[in-house]
C-alpha cells in the first residue's frame, strides 16, 4: 500500500514538473502568442523590446507614485475666492523635477537655439529673441533693481537660482526642447544616431522624437551622416544565412528607448506632489487637512536642531522679505538657490515659496469633478499630424518655422524645422465618437454655449456679448510683412466683466513676494499665458508608462 502511494506521488510530482516545464517553454518571449511567428528574428519581421523592465527615471526627475487625495482646501478661506472647493481626485503615477528649472538650465536651451537657429540667419531671426526671458520684470518704478535686470539670468552667481521672466508659452517650448535633447542623447548612446550628432547638426538640422518614430530617414533634415549610428550601420552590413541584407531597423516606440515628453505638470499633479502625503498615514491628511508641503501648521521648524528656522522662502510681512539679518534670517530676500530648504516626502524642493510655478491648466473658478475625477485637466486642444498629398507626413523644412504672435506682438517659435506639422482634428475625425466632438476642449462644460447662463436649448446661439467669460481680446496686432515689426496695436475698448479667458493659465504655490497664505498648495491663481513676472518660474513633469509602482515599491509591498 505504501509502495503504491509512493509511486502515485512520484508520478504526480513528475507530471507537475512536466507542466511547469511545458508552461515555461511557452512563455512566448521570442515568438508570437497570436501567430507563433518569431519575434526579433535576424530576417526582419516584427521587432519588439522583450527585455523592457520599466521606465527609467529621466534626468532631473523623481518618481511620484499616484493615488487619491482631496484637492482644494477644507480650511479657512479669508480671501473668499471660492475657487478651490474640495474635490476627491485620483492621479496616475508620474515624474516631476526635484527642483525648479534654473537659470543655468535655461541658458543651455538658449545656447542650443543660437547654434541651430542663429539670429544672423534671416530664416530664424526671431527664434532666439522669442525664447529670451523678460529680464525687465525686475524693474520697479520706486525701487532700484537694475542689478537683477542685468545679472540675474546670466551671472554665475545666480546659476542655480530658479529662472523667472518666462511666460507659460516659453515654458512649454523649453519643455519640448528638453524632450528632444534627452531622447537624442539616449539614441546616440545606444548607437542609433551618429556619435556627436547633437554637436554636428547645422542650422535647420534638428532632431525630433516624433519625427524619428514616424519617419526616421528624415531626421536631421535627411542627413544620413547624423541619423545613422553604429547600430544602424551594423544592421545594414549584416546578412542572413541566405546572404540577403538584414532589414534596416530604427527603434520606434516599441523599443522603449524613446521617453515620454517633458511637459508642465497639470494642476492636480502639482498639488498632489506638493502635499507629499506618501510619508503620512493620517485620516485628516487624506481628507485635505495638510496645510503645507511639510507636516504641521506652521512655517517654522519644530526640529530641536533647527527650531525656529523658516521652512520656505516667502515674504514674512510688510518690508520683511527675509527676516532680521543673522540667526533669524531665512537666507533670501529675492529668490533663493535651489535646495536651500528641506524637500517634502516625495523629495521635491521648494514646492512652497521661492517662486510660484506655471502648470498646464487653463484657469476656471471651478474644478469640474462631476464630469471627471481621474487625471483632471482643463486645456486639451487635440491635433493630428499633417499629411501631404502623397500620404506622407508633413515635416517642416529647413526654411520653415511656425510662430505664435503674442498679444504684445512678440513672436515665439512654436515649431522648428524637422518637426511634424500639426493640424486640428476635424468633424470627420470625431464622427460618432462619444468621448470628444471637436479639437478645442478648453471651454468644455464651462464657457461653451451649453454652459452659459443664457443658454436655451433648441434656439440660436446667444450673442457674443452675453458669453459667460466676457474677457478682453487682443487679437488684432498688425505686423510688417517684411520685418515682422509691430505696425499697429488694437486695444480692446469694450466693457468687460472678467479677465478669465482661454489664454490665462493657473499658477500654483507661494513665491518670495507672497505672504504665508499662498504657501498652501490648494491655493489657485491665474496669469495670462504670454506674460511673465519676477515671481513665477516652472518645473517639468513626465508621465509614467506601465505599472503604477516602481519595482522596489512592489517588492516592499510584497
C-alpha positions as CSV (number, residue, x, y, z in Angstrom):
1,X,0.0,0.0,0.0
2,X,2.8,2.4,0.9
3,X,4.6,1.4,-2.3
4,X,1.6,2.3,-4.4
5,X,1.2,5.6,-2.7
6,X,4.8,6.4,-3.2
7,X,4.6,5.5,-6.9
8,X,1.5,7.7,-7.4
9,X,3.2,10.6,-5.6
10,X,6.3,10.2,-7.8
11,X,4.2,10.3,-11.0
12,X,2.2,13.3,-9.7
13,X,5.4,15.1,-8.9
14,X,6.9,14.3,-12.3
15,X,3.7,15.3,-14.1
16,X,3.8,18.6,-12.2
17,X,7.4,19.2,-13.2
18,X,6.3,18.5,-16.8
19,X,3.5,21.0,-16.7
20,X,5.8,23.7,-15.2
21,X,8.4,22.9,-17.9
22,X,5.7,23.0,-20.6
23,X,4.4,26.3,-19.4
24,X,7.9,27.8,-19.2
25,X,8.6,26.6,-22.7
26,X,5.6,28.5,-23.9
27,X,6.4,31.9,-22.4
28,X,6.1,33.5,-25.8
29,X,9.0,35.8,-25.2
30,X,10.6,35.2,-28.6
31,X,7.6,34.2,-30.6
32,X,4.1,35.5,-31.1
33,X,1.3,34.4,-28.7
34,X,-1.0,35.4,-31.6
35,X,0.5,33.6,-34.5
36,X,3.6,31.7,-33.4
37,X,5.9,33.6,-35.7
38,X,9.3,34.6,-34.5
39,X,9.9,38.0,-32.9
40,X,13.1,39.9,-33.4
41,X,14.5,37.4,-35.9
42,X,17.5,38.3,-38.0
43,X,15.4,38.0,-41.1
44,X,13.4,41.0,-40.1
45,X,9.7,41.0,-39.3
46,X,8.2,42.2,-36.1
47,X,10.7,43.9,-33.8
48,X,9.8,44.4,-30.1
49,X,11.8,45.0,-26.9
50,X,11.0,41.9,-24.8
51,X,13.7,42.8,-22.3
52,X,12.0,46.1,-21.2
53,X,11.6,46.2,-17.4
54,X,10.2,49.6,-16.6
55,X,10.5,53.3,-17.5
56,X,13.8,54.8,-16.5
57,X,13.8,58.0,-14.4
58,X,14.8,60.7,-16.8
59,X,17.4,63.4,-15.9
60,X,16.3,65.8,-13.1
61,X,13.1,63.9,-12.2
62,X,11.9,62.0,-9.2
63,X,9.2,59.3,-9.2
64,X,5.8,60.3,-7.8
65,X,3.5,57.3,-7.1
66,X,-0.1,58.2,-7.9
67,X,-3.1,57.9,-5.7
68,X,-6.2,59.6,-4.4
69,X,-6.3,62.8,-2.4
70,X,-8.6,65.8,-1.6
71,X,-7.8,68.6,-4.0
72,X,-8.6,72.1,-2.8
73,X,-9.0,73.4,0.7
74,X,-11.2,72.5,3.5
75,X,-9.7,75.1,5.8
76,X,-10.3,78.8,6.1
77,X,-10.6,81.0,3.0
78,X,-10.1,84.6,4.2
79,X,-10.0,86.0,0.7
80,X,-13.3,84.3,-0.2
81,X,-12.1,83.4,-3.7
82,X,-14.3,80.3,-3.7
83,X,-12.2,78.9,-6.5
84,X,-10.7,75.8,-4.7
85,X,-13.7,73.9,-3.3
86,X,-12.5,70.4,-2.1
87,X,-12.9,67.6,-4.6
88,X,-11.8,64.0,-4.4
89,X,-9.3,63.3,-7.2
90,X,-7.2,60.4,-8.4
91,X,-3.8,60.9,-10.0
92,X,-1.8,58.4,-12.1
93,X,1.9,58.0,-11.2
94,X,4.2,60.4,-12.9
95,X,7.7,62.0,-12.6
96,X,8.5,65.6,-11.6
97,X,11.6,67.8,-11.4
98,X,13.0,67.8,-7.9
99,X,13.8,71.5,-8.3
100,X,12.6,74.4,-10.4
101,X,14.2,74.9,-13.7
102,X,17.3,77.0,-13.1
103,X,19.0,79.9,-14.9
104,X,21.8,77.5,-16.0
105,X,19.3,75.0,-17.4
106,X,17.6,77.7,-19.4
107,X,20.8,79.2,-20.6
108,X,21.7,75.8,-22.1
109,X,18.5,76.0,-24.0
110,X,19.3,79.5,-25.3
111,X,22.8,78.4,-26.3
112,X,21.3,75.5,-28.3
113,X,18.9,77.8,-30.1
114,X,21.6,80.2,-31.0
115,X,23.6,77.3,-32.6
116,X,20.8,75.6,-34.6
117,X,18.7,78.7,-35.3
118,X,21.4,81.5,-35.4
119,X,19.8,85.0,-35.2
120,X,22.1,86.1,-38.0
121,X,20.2,83.8,-40.4
122,X,17.1,85.6,-41.7
123,X,15.2,82.3,-41.6
124,X,15.5,82.1,-37.9
125,X,16.0,85.7,-36.8
126,X,13.1,85.7,-34.4
127,X,13.6,82.3,-32.8
128,X,16.2,83.2,-30.3
129,X,14.6,86.5,-29.3
130,X,11.3,84.8,-28.8
131,X,12.8,82.4,-26.2
132,X,14.7,85.1,-24.2
133,X,13.2,85.6,-20.7
134,X,12.0,89.1,-19.9
135,X,14.6,90.5,-17.6
136,X,12.8,93.8,-17.3
137,X,10.3,92.1,-15.0
138,X,12.7,93.0,-12.1
139,X,12.2,96.8,-12.6
140,X,10.1,98.7,-10.1
141,X,9.2,102.4,-10.6
142,X,10.0,103.1,-7.0
143,X,12.8,100.5,-6.5
144,X,16.4,100.0,-7.5
145,X,16.6,96.6,-9.0
146,X,18.9,97.1,-12.0
147,X,21.4,94.6,-10.6
148,X,18.8,91.8,-11.1
149,X,17.9,93.2,-14.6
150,X,21.5,92.9,-15.7
151,X,22.8,89.9,-13.8
152,X,20.0,87.5,-12.6
153,X,19.7,85.4,-15.7
154,X,23.3,85.1,-16.9
155,X,25.7,85.8,-14.0
156,X,27.2,82.5,-12.5
157,X,26.3,83.8,-9.0
158,X,22.7,83.1,-9.9
159,X,23.3,79.9,-11.9
160,X,21.4,77.6,-9.5
161,X,18.5,80.0,-8.9
162,X,15.1,79.4,-10.5
163,X,14.6,81.1,-13.8
164,X,11.9,83.9,-13.9
165,X,10.6,86.2,-16.5
166,X,9.5,83.2,-18.6
167,X,5.9,83.1,-19.9
168,X,3.8,80.0,-19.9
169,X,4.3,79.7,-23.7
170,X,8.1,79.9,-23.3
171,X,8.0,77.3,-20.6
172,X,6.1,74.9,-22.9
173,X,8.7,75.4,-25.6
174,X,11.6,74.8,-23.2
175,X,9.8,71.5,-22.1
176,X,9.7,70.4,-25.8
177,X,13.3,71.2,-26.3
178,X,14.3,69.2,-23.2
179,X,12.3,66.2,-24.5
180,X,14.2,66.2,-27.8
181,X,17.7,66.6,-26.3
182,X,17.1,63.7,-23.7
183,X,15.9,61.3,-26.4
184,X,18.6,62.4,-28.8
185,X,21.3,61.6,-26.3
186,X,19.8,58.3,-25.4
187,X,19.7,57.2,-29.1
188,X,23.3,58.4,-29.6
189,X,24.4,56.3,-26.6
190,X,22.6,53.3,-27.9
191,X,24.3,53.6,-31.3
192,X,21.2,54.5,-33.4
193,X,22.4,58.1,-34.1
194,X,25.9,59.2,-35.1
195,X,28.3,59.9,-32.2
196,X,28.3,63.6,-31.5
197,X,25.3,64.3,-33.7
198,X,24.0,66.8,-31.2
199,X,27.0,69.0,-31.9
200,X,27.4,68.4,-35.6
201,X,23.9,69.3,-36.6
202,X,23.8,72.6,-38.5
203,X,21.1,75.3,-38.9
204,X,17.8,73.7,-39.6
205,X,19.0,70.1,-38.8
206,X,17.2,69.4,-35.6
207,X,16.3,66.1,-34.0
208,X,12.6,65.5,-33.1
209,X,11.4,62.4,-31.3
210,X,8.0,62.2,-33.1
211,X,9.7,62.6,-36.5
212,X,12.2,59.8,-35.6
213,X,9.3,57.5,-34.8
214,X,7.2,58.2,-37.8
215,X,9.8,59.0,-40.5
216,X,13.4,58.3,-39.1
217,X,15.1,58.7,-42.5
218,X,14.2,62.4,-42.5
219,X,15.5,63.2,-39.0
220,X,18.2,65.9,-39.2
221,X,16.7,67.0,-42.5
222,X,17.6,63.7,-44.0
223,X,21.3,63.9,-43.2
224,X,22.3,60.2,-43.1
225,X,25.7,61.1,-41.6
226,X,23.8,62.1,-38.4
227,X,20.8,59.8,-38.2
228,X,22.7,56.5,-38.8
229,X,24.9,55.5,-35.9
230,X,26.9,52.3,-35.4
231,X,23.9,50.2,-34.5
232,X,22.1,51.1,-37.8
233,X,25.3,50.7,-39.8
234,X,25.9,47.2,-38.3
235,X,22.5,46.1,-39.3
236,X,23.0,47.4,-42.8
237,X,26.2,45.3,-43.2
238,X,24.8,42.1,-41.7
239,X,23.4,39.4,-43.9
240,X,21.3,36.4,-43.0
241,X,22.0,32.7,-43.9
242,X,20.8,33.2,-47.5
243,X,23.2,36.2,-47.9
244,X,20.4,38.8,-48.1
245,X,20.9,42.0,-46.2
246,X,19.2,42.3,-42.9
247,X,16.3,44.8,-42.7
248,X,17.3,48.3,-41.5
249,X,15.8,48.8,-38.1
250,X,15.2,52.1,-36.3
251,X,13.9,51.9,-32.8
252,X,10.3,53.0,-32.6
253,X,8.0,53.4,-29.6
254,X,8.1,49.6,-29.3
255,X,11.8,49.7,-28.3
256,X,11.1,51.6,-25.1
257,X,14.1,53.8,-25.8
258,X,12.1,56.9,-26.6
259,X,10.9,58.6,-23.4
260,X,7.5,60.3,-23.0
261,X,7.7,64.1,-23.3
262,X,8.8,66.5,-20.7
263,X,5.9,68.9,-20.0
264,X,4.5,71.2,-17.4
265,X,2.6,69.4,-14.7
266,X,-1.2,69.6,-14.6
267,X,-2.7,71.4,-11.6
268,X,-3.9,68.2,-10.0
269,X,-0.4,66.6,-10.3
270,X,1.3,69.7,-8.9
271,X,-0.9,69.9,-5.9
272,X,-0.7,66.2,-5.2
273,X,3.1,66.3,-5.5
274,X,3.4,69.4,-3.3
275,X,1.4,67.9,-0.5
276,X,3.8,64.9,-0.3
277,X,1.4,62.7,1.6
278,X,3.3,59.5,0.8
279,X,5.1,59.6,4.2
280,X,1.9,60.2,6.3
281,X,-0.8,57.7,7.4
282,X,-3.3,60.1,8.8
283,X,-7.0,60.3,8.1
284,X,-7.1,64.1,8.4
285,X,-4.3,64.4,5.9
286,X,-6.1,62.2,3.5
287,X,-9.2,64.4,3.8
288,X,-7.3,67.5,2.9
289,X,-6.2,68.8,6.3
290,X,-2.5,69.1,5.3
291,X,-1.7,72.8,5.1
292,X,1.8,72.9,3.7
293,X,4.3,70.6,1.9
294,X,5.8,69.8,5.3
295,X,4.0,68.3,8.3
296,X,2.5,70.8,10.7
297,X,0.5,74.0,10.7
298,X,3.4,76.5,10.9
299,X,6.1,77.9,8.7
300,X,8.9,77.5,11.2
301,X,10.7,74.2,12.0
302,X,9.9,72.4,15.2
303,X,13.0,70.2,15.0
304,X,15.1,70.8,18.1
305,X,18.2,71.2,15.9
306,X,16.6,73.8,13.7
307,X,13.9,75.1,15.9
308,X,12.5,78.4,14.7
309,X,14.1,78.3,11.2
310,X,11.8,79.2,8.3
311,X,10.9,76.2,6.1
312,X,10.4,78.2,2.9
313,X,11.4,81.5,1.2
314,X,8.4,83.9,1.4
315,X,7.5,87.4,2.4
316,X,7.1,87.5,6.2
317,X,5.5,90.9,6.5
318,X,5.4,94.4,5.1
319,X,9.0,95.4,4.3
320,X,10.2,92.0,5.6
321,X,11.4,89.6,2.8
322,X,13.8,87.6,4.9
323,X,13.8,88.5,8.5
324,X,16.5,90.3,10.6
325,X,20.0,89.5,9.3
326,X,21.7,86.8,11.3
327,X,20.2,83.8,13.1
328,X,16.5,84.7,12.3
329,X,17.0,85.3,8.6
330,X,15.6,82.9,6.1
331,X,18.7,83.3,3.8
332,X,17.0,85.0,0.9
333,X,15.4,88.4,0.0
334,X,14.6,87.6,-3.6
335,X,14.7,84.1,-4.9
336,X,16.9,81.5,-3.2
337,X,19.3,78.9,-4.6
338,X,17.6,75.6,-5.2
339,X,17.7,73.0,-2.4
340,X,18.2,75.8,0.2
341,X,15.3,74.2,2.2
342,X,14.4,70.7,3.0
343,X,12.4,68.6,0.5
344,X,8.9,67.2,1.1
345,X,8.3,63.5,1.5
346,X,8.4,62.9,-2.3
347,X,11.9,64.5,-2.4
348,X,10.7,67.7,-4.1
349,X,12.3,71.0,-3.2
350,X,10.6,74.4,-2.9
351,X,7.0,73.3,-3.5
352,X,6.2,76.2,-1.3
353,X,7.9,79.6,-1.6
354,X,10.9,80.7,-3.7
355,X,8.9,81.1,-7.0
356,X,5.3,80.3,-7.8
357,X,5.1,77.8,-10.7
358,X,3.2,77.5,-14.0
359,X,1.0,74.5,-14.5
360,X,-0.7,73.3,-17.7
361,X,-4.3,74.1,-16.9
362,X,-6.4,76.8,-18.3
363,X,-7.9,78.7,-15.4
364,X,-11.6,78.4,-14.4
365,X,-13.0,79.2,-10.9
366,X,-14.2,75.6,-10.5
367,X,-12.7,72.1,-10.9
368,X,-15.4,70.0,-12.5
369,X,-15.1,66.8,-10.6
370,X,-18.7,65.8,-11.5
371,X,-17.6,65.1,-15.1
372,X,-14.1,63.7,-14.3
373,X,-12.2,62.9,-11.2
374,X,-9.3,61.0,-12.8
375,X,-6.2,62.8,-14.1
376,X,-8.2,66.1,-14.1
377,X,-7.0,68.7,-16.6
378,X,-8.6,71.6,-18.5
379,X,-6.8,72.7,-21.6
380,X,-7.0,69.9,-24.2
381,X,-6.6,71.0,-27.8
382,X,-6.4,67.9,-29.9
383,X,-4.3,67.9,-33.1
384,X,-3.1,65.3,-35.6
385,X,-0.1,65.0,-37.9
386,X,-0.5,67.0,-41.2
387,X,-0.4,64.7,-44.2
388,X,1.0,65.6,-47.7
389,X,-0.9,64.8,-50.9
390,X,1.2,61.6,-51.4
391,X,0.1,60.3,-48.0
392,X,3.4,61.0,-46.2
393,X,3.6,63.1,-43.0
394,X,4.5,66.8,-43.5
395,X,7.8,67.6,-41.9
396,X,8.8,71.2,-41.6
397,X,11.7,72.0,-43.9
398,X,14.9,73.9,-43.1
399,X,13.3,77.2,-44.1
400,X,10.0,76.6,-42.1
401,X,9.3,78.0,-38.6
402,X,5.8,78.2,-37.2
403,X,5.4,81.2,-34.9
404,X,2.8,82.3,-32.3
405,X,2.1,86.0,-32.3
406,X,1.5,87.1,-28.7
407,X,-0.9,89.8,-27.6
408,X,2.0,92.3,-27.4
409,X,3.2,91.5,-30.9
410,X,6.2,89.4,-29.8
411,X,6.9,86.2,-31.9
412,X,7.6,82.9,-30.2
413,X,8.6,79.8,-32.3
414,X,6.1,77.1,-31.8
415,X,7.5,74.6,-34.3
416,X,11.1,74.4,-35.6
417,X,12.5,72.7,-38.7
418,X,12.4,68.9,-38.5
419,X,9.1,68.8,-36.5
420,X,5.9,67.3,-37.8
421,X,3.3,69.9,-38.7
422,X,0.1,69.7,-36.7
423,X,-3.4,70.5,-37.7
424,X,-6.7,70.4,-35.6
425,X,-8.8,67.3,-35.6
426,X,-11.9,67.7,-37.8
427,X,-15.6,66.8,-37.6
428,X,-14.8,63.8,-39.8
429,X,-12.3,62.6,-37.2
430,X,-14.8,62.9,-34.4
431,X,-17.8,61.5,-36.2
432,X,-19.8,59.1,-34.0
433,X,-17.3,59.5,-31.2
434,X,-18.7,59.7,-27.6
435,X,-15.6,60.9,-25.7
436,X,-14.9,64.1,-27.6
437,X,-16.5,66.0,-30.5
438,X,-14.1,68.8,-31.5
439,X,-10.5,69.9,-31.4
440,X,-10.6,72.7,-28.8
441,X,-11.9,71.4,-25.4
442,X,-10.8,74.3,-23.2
443,X,-14.4,75.6,-22.8
444,X,-16.0,72.2,-22.2
445,X,-18.8,72.4,-19.6
446,X,-17.6,75.9,-18.6
447,X,-17.7,78.7,-21.2
448,X,-19.1,76.8,-24.2
449,X,-22.6,77.6,-25.4
450,X,-24.3,75.0,-23.4
451,X,-22.7,76.2,-20.1
452,X,-23.5,79.9,-20.4
453,X,-26.1,81.3,-18.2
454,X,-28.1,82.5,-21.2
455,X,-28.2,79.1,-22.9
456,X,-31.6,77.8,-24.1
457,X,-31.7,74.5,-26.0
458,X,-33.3,74.3,-29.5
459,X,-32.6,78.0,-30.1
460,X,-30.0,80.1,-31.9
461,X,-26.6,80.7,-30.2
462,X,-26.6,83.6,-27.8
463,X,-24.9,86.9,-28.6
464,X,-21.1,87.1,-28.0
465,X,-21.7,89.9,-25.5
466,X,-23.6,87.5,-23.3
467,X,-20.9,84.9,-23.0
468,X,-20.1,83.7,-19.5
469,X,-16.5,84.8,-19.8
470,X,-16.6,88.3,-21.3
471,X,-12.8,88.9,-21.2
472,X,-10.6,91.3,-23.2
473,X,-9.4,90.3,-26.6
474,X,-6.0,91.3,-28.0
475,X,-6.0,89.5,-31.4
476,X,-5.7,92.5,-33.7
477,X,-1.9,93.1,-33.6
478,X,-0.7,94.0,-37.1
479,X,2.8,93.0,-38.2
480,X,5.0,94.3,-41.0
481,X,5.2,91.5,-43.7
482,X,8.9,92.2,-44.3
483,X,10.5,92.9,-40.9
484,X,7.9,91.3,-38.6
485,X,7.8,94.5,-36.5
486,X,4.5,95.6,-34.9
487,X,2.9,98.3,-37.0
488,X,-0.4,98.6,-35.2
489,X,-1.8,97.5,-31.9
490,X,-5.5,97.4,-31.4
491,X,-6.8,97.9,-27.9
492,X,-10.0,96.3,-26.6
493,X,-12.2,99.2,-25.6
494,X,-15.4,97.2,-24.9
495,X,-16.8,96.9,-21.5
496,X,-15.5,93.7,-19.9
497,X,-16.6,91.8,-16.8
498,X,-13.6,89.4,-16.2
499,X,-10.0,88.7,-17.0
500,X,-10.7,85.0,-17.4
501,X,-10.2,83.6,-20.9
502,X,-8.8,80.5,-22.7
503,X,-5.4,82.2,-22.7
504,X,-5.0,82.5,-18.9
505,X,-3.2,79.7,-17.1
506,X,-3.1,78.5,-13.5
507,X,0.0,79.0,-11.4
508,X,0.5,77.4,-8.0
509,X,2.5,77.9,-4.8
510,X,3.7,80.9,-3.0
511,X,6.8,82.9,-4.0
512,X,9.4,85.2,-2.5
513,X,6.9,88.0,-2.9
514,X,4.0,86.3,-1.3
515,X,2.7,86.0,2.3
516,X,2.4,82.6,4.0
517,X,-1.3,82.3,2.9
518,X,-0.2,81.4,-0.6
519,X,2.2,78.6,0.5
520,X,-0.8,76.3,0.8
521,X,-0.7,74.0,-2.3
522,X,-4.5,74.3,-2.5
523,X,-4.4,78.0,-3.5
524,X,-5.0,78.8,-7.1
525,X,-4.2,81.9,-9.1
526,X,-4.1,82.8,-12.8
527,X,-2.0,84.9,-15.2
528,X,-2.0,85.5,-19.0
529,X,-0.1,82.8,-20.7
530,X,2.0,85.2,-22.8
531,X,3.1,87.4,-19.9
532,X,5.9,86.9,-17.4
533,X,6.8,88.1,-13.9
534,X,9.7,88.1,-11.4
535,X,8.0,85.6,-9.2
536,X,6.7,82.8,-11.5
537,X,9.0,80.0,-12.6
538,X,8.3,76.4,-13.5
539,X,9.4,72.8,-13.3
540,X,8.8,69.9,-15.6
541,X,6.9,66.7,-15.2
542,X,6.7,63.4,-17.3
543,X,4.0,60.8,-17.5
544,X,4.7,57.3,-16.1
545,X,4.0,54.5,-18.6
546,X,3.4,51.0,-17.4
547,X,2.9,49.9,-13.8
548,X,1.7,52.3,-11.1
549,X,4.6,51.4,-8.8
550,X,8.3,51.1,-9.4
551,X,10.0,47.7,-8.9
552,X,11.4,48.5,-5.5
553,X,8.0,49.7,-4.3
554,X,6.3,46.5,-5.5
555,X,8.9,44.4,-3.6
556,X,8.4,46.4,-0.5
557,X,4.6,45.8,-0.6
558,X,5.1,42.0,-1.1
